[in-house]
Coordinates of C-alpha atoms in Angstrom, one line a residue:
M8 CA 137.3 20.6 -2.8
H9 CA 135.9 18.3 -0.2
N10 CA 138.6 19.4 2.3
T11 CA 137.7 23.0 1.6
A12 CA 134.0 22.4 2.2
T13 CA 134.8 20.6 5.4
M14 CA 137.1 23.4 6.6
L15 CA 134.4 26.0 5.9
T16 CA 131.8 24.0 7.7
E17 CA 134.0 23.5 10.8
L18 CA 135.1 27.2 10.8
G19 CA 131.4 28.3 10.5
A20 CA 130.5 26.0 13.3
I21 CA 133.3 27.3 15.5
I22 CA 132.6 31.0 14.9
L23 CA 128.8 30.5 15.4
G24 CA 129.5 28.6 18.6
L25 CA 131.8 31.4 19.9
G26 CA 129.1 33.9 19.2
L27 CA 126.5 31.9 21.1
L28 CA 128.9 31.4 24.0
G29 CA 129.7 35.1 24.1
R30 CA 126.0 35.9 24.3
L31 CA 125.6 33.4 27.1
A32 CA 128.5 34.9 29.0
G33 CA 127.1 38.4 28.5
R34 CA 123.7 37.4 30.0
V35 CA 125.3 35.7 33.0
G36 CA 127.7 38.7 33.5
F37 CA 130.9 36.7 33.3
S38 CA 134.0 36.7 31.0
P39 CA 133.6 34.4 28.0
I40 CA 137.2 33.2 28.3
P41 CA 136.4 30.1 30.3
L42 CA 133.6 29.1 27.9
Y43 CA 136.0 29.5 24.9
L44 CA 138.6 27.3 26.7
L45 CA 136.0 24.7 27.5
A46 CA 134.8 24.7 23.8
G47 CA 138.3 24.1 22.7
L48 CA 138.7 21.2 25.1
A49 CA 135.5 19.7 23.9
F50 CA 136.5 19.8 20.2
G51 CA 140.2 19.2 20.4
H52 CA 142.4 16.1 20.6
G53 CA 140.7 13.7 23.1
G54 CA 137.5 15.8 23.2
I55 CA 133.9 14.9 22.3
L56 CA 134.1 15.7 18.6
P57 CA 137.7 16.5 17.4
L58 CA 138.1 18.9 14.5
Q59 CA 140.7 18.2 11.8
A60 CA 140.3 20.2 8.6
S61 CA 140.3 23.6 10.2
E62 CA 143.2 23.0 12.6
E63 CA 145.9 24.7 10.6
F64 CA 143.7 27.8 9.8
T65 CA 142.8 28.0 13.5
A66 CA 146.5 27.9 14.5
V67 CA 147.3 30.9 12.2
G68 CA 144.2 32.7 13.5
A69 CA 145.3 32.1 17.1
E70 CA 148.7 33.8 16.3
I71 CA 146.9 36.8 14.8
G72 CA 144.7 36.9 17.9
V73 CA 147.7 37.3 20.2
I74 CA 149.2 40.0 18.0
L75 CA 145.9 42.0 18.0
L76 CA 145.4 41.6 21.8
L77 CA 148.8 43.2 22.3
L78 CA 148.3 45.9 19.6
M79 CA 145.1 47.0 21.2
L80 CA 146.7 47.0 24.6
G81 CA 149.4 49.3 23.3
L82 CA 146.9 51.6 21.7
E83 CA 145.3 52.2 25.1
Y84 CA 148.5 53.7 26.5
S85 CA 150.6 56.7 25.4
A86 CA 154.3 56.6 25.9
S87 CA 154.1 59.4 28.5
E88 CA 151.5 57.4 30.5
L89 CA 153.8 54.4 30.5
V90 CA 156.8 56.4 31.7
T91 CA 154.8 58.1 34.4
N92 CA 153.4 54.8 35.7
L93 CA 156.9 53.3 35.7
R94 CA 158.2 56.1 37.8
T95 CA 155.4 56.2 40.4
Q96 CA 154.3 52.5 40.5
Y97 CA 157.6 50.6 40.3
P98 CA 157.7 49.6 44.0
S99 CA 154.2 48.1 43.6
G100 CA 155.3 46.4 40.4
A101 CA 158.3 44.8 42.2
V102 CA 156.0 43.5 45.0
D103 CA 153.6 42.2 42.4
F104 CA 156.4 40.3 40.7
V105 CA 157.8 38.8 43.9
L106 CA 154.5 37.8 45.4
N107 CA 153.0 36.3 42.3
A108 CA 155.8 35.0 40.1
V109 CA 157.7 33.2 42.8
P110 CA 154.8 30.7 43.7
G111 CA 154.6 29.7 40.0
A112 CA 158.4 29.1 39.8
V113 CA 158.4 27.2 43.1
A114 CA 155.4 25.0 42.0
A115 CA 157.2 24.1 38.7
L116 CA 160.4 23.1 40.6
M117 CA 158.4 21.1 43.2
L118 CA 156.6 19.2 40.3
G119 CA 160.0 18.4 38.9
W120 CA 159.5 20.3 35.6
G121 CA 162.9 22.0 35.7
P122 CA 164.1 25.7 35.5
V123 CA 162.8 26.4 32.0
A124 CA 159.3 25.5 33.0
A125 CA 159.8 27.5 36.2
V126 CA 160.4 30.6 34.2
A127 CA 157.2 30.0 32.2
L128 CA 155.0 29.1 35.1
A129 CA 156.2 32.2 37.0
G130 CA 154.8 34.3 34.2
V131 CA 151.5 32.4 34.1
T132 CA 150.9 33.1 37.8
W133 CA 152.3 36.7 37.7
I134 CA 150.1 38.5 35.2
S135 CA 146.5 39.6 35.9
S136 CA 143.9 39.7 33.1
S137 CA 143.4 43.2 31.9
G138 CA 140.4 42.2 29.9
V139 CA 138.5 40.5 32.8
I140 CA 139.5 43.2 35.2
A141 CA 138.3 46.0 32.8
K142 CA 134.9 44.3 32.5
V143 CA 134.6 43.8 36.3
L144 CA 135.4 47.4 37.0
G145 CA 132.7 48.5 34.6
D146 CA 130.1 46.0 35.9
L147 CA 130.7 47.0 39.5
R148 CA 130.7 50.8 38.5
R149 CA 134.1 51.3 40.1
L150 CA 135.7 53.2 37.2
G151 CA 135.6 56.4 39.3
N152 CA 136.7 54.9 42.6
R153 CA 139.9 56.3 44.1
E154 CA 141.5 52.8 44.1
T155 CA 140.9 52.3 40.4
P156 CA 143.9 54.3 39.1
V157 CA 146.1 52.1 41.5
V158 CA 144.7 48.9 39.9
L159 CA 145.3 50.3 36.4
G160 CA 148.8 51.3 37.4
V161 CA 149.6 47.8 38.4
L162 CA 148.2 46.5 35.2
V163 CA 150.3 49.0 33.1
I164 CA 153.5 47.9 34.9
E165 CA 152.7 44.3 34.2
D166 CA 152.0 45.1 30.5
L167 CA 155.3 46.9 30.2
A168 CA 157.1 44.1 32.0
M169 CA 155.9 41.7 29.4
A170 CA 158.0 43.6 26.8
V171 CA 161.0 42.4 28.8
Y172 CA 159.8 39.0 30.1
L173 CA 158.5 37.6 26.8
P174 CA 161.9 38.0 25.0
I175 CA 163.6 36.3 28.0
L176 CA 161.1 33.5 27.9
T177 CA 161.5 33.1 24.2
A178 CA 165.3 32.8 24.5
V179 CA 165.1 30.4 27.4
L180 CA 162.6 28.2 25.5
A181 CA 164.8 28.2 22.4
G182 CA 167.7 26.9 24.5
A183 CA 169.8 30.0 24.1
G184 CA 172.8 30.0 26.5
L185 CA 173.8 32.9 28.7
A186 CA 175.4 34.8 25.9
G187 CA 172.5 34.3 23.5
G188 CA 170.0 35.1 26.2
S189 CA 171.8 38.3 27.1
V190 CA 171.9 39.4 23.5
T191 CA 168.2 38.8 23.1
L192 CA 167.5 40.7 26.3
L193 CA 169.7 43.7 25.1
I194 CA 167.9 43.7 21.7
A195 CA 164.5 43.7 23.5
L196 CA 165.4 46.4 25.9
G197 CA 167.0 48.5 23.1
T198 CA 163.9 48.1 21.0
V199 CA 161.5 49.0 23.8
G200 CA 163.7 52.0 24.7
A201 CA 163.9 53.2 21.1
V202 CA 160.2 52.9 20.6
L203 CA 159.4 54.8 23.8
Y204 CA 161.9 57.5 22.8
L205 CA 160.4 57.9 19.3
A206 CA 156.9 57.8 20.7
L207 CA 157.7 60.5 23.2
R208 CA 159.7 62.8 20.9
H209 CA 158.1 62.1 17.5
G210 CA 154.8 60.4 18.2
R211 CA 152.9 63.0 16.2
L212 CA 155.0 62.4 13.2
I213 CA 154.6 58.6 13.3
S214 CA 150.8 59.0 13.8
R215 CA 150.7 61.5 10.9
A216 CA 152.5 59.1 8.6
V217 CA 150.0 56.4 9.4
S218 CA 146.9 58.6 9.5
S219 CA 144.2 58.5 6.8
D220 CA 140.7 59.9 6.5
N221 CA 139.7 56.7 4.8
A222 CA 138.8 53.9 7.3
E223 CA 139.7 51.1 4.9
T224 CA 143.2 52.6 4.3
L225 CA 143.8 53.2 8.0
L226 CA 142.8 49.6 8.9
L227 CA 145.0 48.1 6.2
V228 CA 148.0 50.3 7.0
V229 CA 147.9 49.7 10.8
L230 CA 147.1 46.0 10.5
G231 CA 149.8 45.5 7.8
L232 CA 152.4 47.5 9.8
T233 CA 151.6 45.5 13.0
L234 CA 151.9 42.1 11.3
L235 CA 155.2 43.2 9.6
V236 CA 156.8 44.5 12.8
A237 CA 155.5 41.4 14.7
G238 CA 157.1 39.1 12.1
V239 CA 160.5 41.0 12.2
A240 CA 160.4 40.9 16.0
Q241 CA 159.9 37.2 16.0
E242 CA 162.8 36.7 13.6
L243 CA 164.9 38.7 16.1
Q244 CA 163.7 36.4 19.0
V245 CA 162.0 39.5 20.6
S246 CA 158.5 38.0 20.4
A247 CA 155.8 38.9 17.9
A248 CA 153.5 40.0 20.8
V249 CA 156.0 42.6 22.0
G250 CA 156.4 43.9 18.5
A251 CA 152.6 44.4 18.2
F252 CA 152.5 46.1 21.7
L253 CA 155.2 48.6 20.7
V254 CA 153.4 49.5 17.5
G255 CA 150.4 50.3 19.6
I256 CA 152.4 52.5 21.9
A257 CA 154.0 54.4 19.0
L258 CA 150.6 55.5 17.7
S259 CA 148.7 58.2 19.5
G260 CA 145.8 60.7 19.4
E261 CA 143.1 60.3 16.8
V262 CA 145.0 57.7 14.9
A263 CA 145.1 55.4 17.9
E264 CA 141.5 56.0 18.7
G265 CA 140.4 55.4 15.1
A266 CA 142.5 52.3 14.7
G267 CA 141.2 51.0 18.0
I268 CA 137.6 51.4 16.8
L269 CA 138.3 49.6 13.5
L270 CA 140.3 46.8 15.0
T271 CA 138.1 46.0 18.0
P272 CA 135.8 43.5 16.1
L273 CA 138.9 41.8 14.5
R274 CA 140.6 41.6 17.9
D275 CA 137.5 40.1 19.5
L276 CA 137.2 37.5 16.7
F277 CA 140.8 36.3 16.6
A278 CA 141.2 36.5 20.4
A279 CA 138.3 34.1 20.8
V280 CA 139.9 31.9 18.1
F281 CA 143.1 32.0 20.2
F282 CA 141.5 30.8 23.4
V283 CA 139.6 28.0 21.4
F284 CA 142.9 27.0 19.8
F285 CA 144.6 26.7 23.2
G286 CA 141.8 24.5 24.3
L287 CA 142.0 22.5 21.1
S288 CA 145.6 21.7 21.7
T289 CA 145.0 20.5 25.3
D290 CA 143.8 17.0 25.9
P291 CA 141.1 17.0 28.5
A292 CA 142.5 13.7 29.9
D293 CA 145.7 15.6 30.9
I294 CA 143.8 18.0 33.2
P295 CA 142.8 15.7 36.1
P296 CA 146.4 14.9 37.0
V297 CA 147.2 18.6 37.4
L298 CA 143.9 19.7 38.9
V299 CA 145.1 19.6 42.6
P300 CA 148.3 21.6 41.9
A301 CA 146.2 24.1 39.8
L302 CA 143.7 24.5 42.7
L303 CA 146.5 25.0 45.3
L304 CA 148.3 27.5 43.0
A305 CA 145.1 29.4 42.3
F306 CA 144.4 29.6 46.1
V307 CA 147.9 30.8 47.0
T308 CA 148.1 33.3 44.1
A309 CA 144.6 34.7 44.7
L310 CA 145.8 35.6 48.2
T311 CA 149.1 37.1 46.9
K312 CA 147.3 39.2 44.4
I313 CA 145.0 40.6 47.1
A314 CA 148.1 41.4 49.1
T315 CA 149.6 43.1 46.0
G316 CA 146.5 45.3 45.5
W317 CA 146.3 46.1 49.2
Y318 CA 150.0 47.2 49.3
A319 CA 149.7 49.3 46.1
A320 CA 146.6 51.1 47.4
R321 CA 148.2 51.7 50.8
R322 CA 151.2 53.4 49.0
A323 CA 148.7 55.6 47.2
G324 CA 147.1 56.7 50.5
I325 CA 143.8 54.8 49.9
K326 CA 141.8 53.9 53.0
G327 CA 141.1 50.4 54.2
A328 CA 138.0 49.5 52.2
G329 CA 139.6 50.7 49.0
R330 CA 142.7 48.7 49.7
W331 CA 140.7 45.5 49.9
R332 CA 138.7 46.3 46.8
A333 CA 141.9 46.9 44.9
G334 CA 143.3 43.6 46.0
G335 CA 140.2 41.6 45.1
T336 CA 140.0 43.2 41.7
L337 CA 143.5 42.0 40.7
V338 CA 142.9 38.3 41.2
A339 CA 141.7 37.3 37.7
R340 CA 144.2 35.7 35.3
G341 CA 143.4 35.2 31.6
E342 CA 144.9 36.1 28.2
F343 CA 148.6 36.6 29.1
S344 CA 148.7 33.4 31.2
I345 CA 147.4 31.5 28.2
V346 CA 149.8 33.2 25.8
I347 CA 152.8 32.3 28.1
A348 CA 151.6 28.7 28.5
G349 CA 151.1 28.5 24.7
L350 CA 154.8 29.4 24.2
A351 CA 156.0 26.9 26.8
V352 CA 154.0 23.7 25.9
G353 CA 156.7 22.6 23.4
V354 CA 159.2 22.4 26.2
E355 CA 157.0 21.2 29.0
P356 CA 153.6 19.8 27.7
R357 CA 152.1 19.6 31.2
I358 CA 152.1 23.4 31.5
G359 CA 149.2 23.6 29.0
P360 CA 146.7 21.5 31.1
L361 CA 147.8 23.2 34.3
A362 CA 147.5 26.7 32.9
T363 CA 144.1 25.8 31.4
A364 CA 142.8 24.6 34.7
Y365 CA 144.4 27.5 36.6
V366 CA 143.0 30.2 34.3
L367 CA 139.5 28.5 34.3
I368 CA 139.5 28.7 38.1
L369 CA 140.7 32.3 38.5
V370 CA 138.8 33.8 35.6
V371 CA 135.6 32.6 37.5
V372 CA 136.9 33.4 41.0
G373 CA 138.3 36.8 40.0
P374 CA 134.9 38.6 39.6
L375 CA 133.8 37.1 42.9
T376 CA 136.8 38.3 44.9
A377 CA 136.4 41.8 43.3
R378 CA 132.9 41.9 44.7
W379 CA 133.3 40.2 48.1
T380 CA 136.9 40.7 49.4
E381 CA 136.1 44.1 51.0
P382 CA 132.8 43.0 52.7
L383 CA 134.5 39.8 53.9
A384 CA 137.5 41.6 55.3
R385 CA 135.2 44.1 57.1
K386 CA 133.2 41.2 58.6
L387 CA 136.3 39.4 59.8
T388 CA 137.9 42.5 61.3
G389 CA 134.6 43.6 62.8
R390 CA 134.8 47.1 61.3
P391 CA 131.6 49.0 60.4
E392 CA 130.8 49.5 56.8
T393 CA 132.7 52.4 55.2
P394 CA 131.0 54.3 52.4
V395 CA 132.7 54.2 49.1
E396 CA 135.2 57.1 48.8
P397 CA 134.1 60.0 46.6
E398 CA 134.5 59.3 43.0
R399 CA 137.2 60.9 40.8
A400 CA 137.9 60.8 37.2
A401 CA 139.8 57.7 36.2
P402 CA 141.1 56.6 32.8
E403 CA 139.2 54.0 30.9
P404 CA 140.9 50.6 31.6
A405 CA 142.7 48.6 28.9
K406 CA 140.1 46.4 27.2
V407 CA 141.6 43.1 26.1

């Protein structure tokens, strides 16, 4: 009974604290992710006031948080949108991968962490934060800018690439050999292909089977289906997160919209718990030794993301100012980097502290580069100020 009371007290304190931190971040106009990570560092092992009783519950909540993050991301896209983006944006996606994954892999090898850690750290530095970028685009009133669809296209390619990357990473971390890894990859690719085919051909039937006029029933069916598929995917070494993402893609129309509205509060709660849990599992004393590499990696990959956005916008025929705005907007890293690091800490514990410091730096720097990259580039090149190009309708960005 005493342990239950302690756990409830700790959970209440954690959730209340998250709410207050979220309110503070909203007033300052920043993403709450760095505050959640700092809170986890403060109350985790080696922190100011370590929590004990609620640790197991928080770990389960963190797993649900990752699953809901990916489900909601899938609900934002239809299968046809994913296929269209893949056809039109794949050169930009390839440049994005080379420019941003390679620095992470090279850094891991230079630090002597080995090839497995190199695969994981490549993912940490590769993927931008859809959540932070969505908020920045809204705050800066750029949702209608001509470069915004380009930014969203790069994010969609990254999200889809995760459906292939995460199973590969899971197999590598599990120590699967070439044969085992190939089988896992084939299963992942087959699953992704099958889901996209079903969603394109029979999406309405799937949505109709899940649909319900009763909000409670819809919530239970979608959440239950997602957790079930995520669990089966994890058993197949495909990654629970990818399973949840595919469920989101398979649903469309009013069902996806209704499920998104119902699940958003749950997503926000458990995603916050996930970031706190990652901080809880990281000892603050482990961060200073990796702070210099994190700063160097953040500096290099901020520049490579700016180059990625500039190239993608140039391919789309966007003028100079829009190219720089696109590049600066893509700098922020966040949820996916932490998810990848969380998977890898069992093999290379030092990835956790490095990823925490890296994300803390870029989740703060990202909104600044989004705002100031274009004016700074104009000043350095000596070009006169160019008015923002006429607005056009742009799809709402994925909110994570």
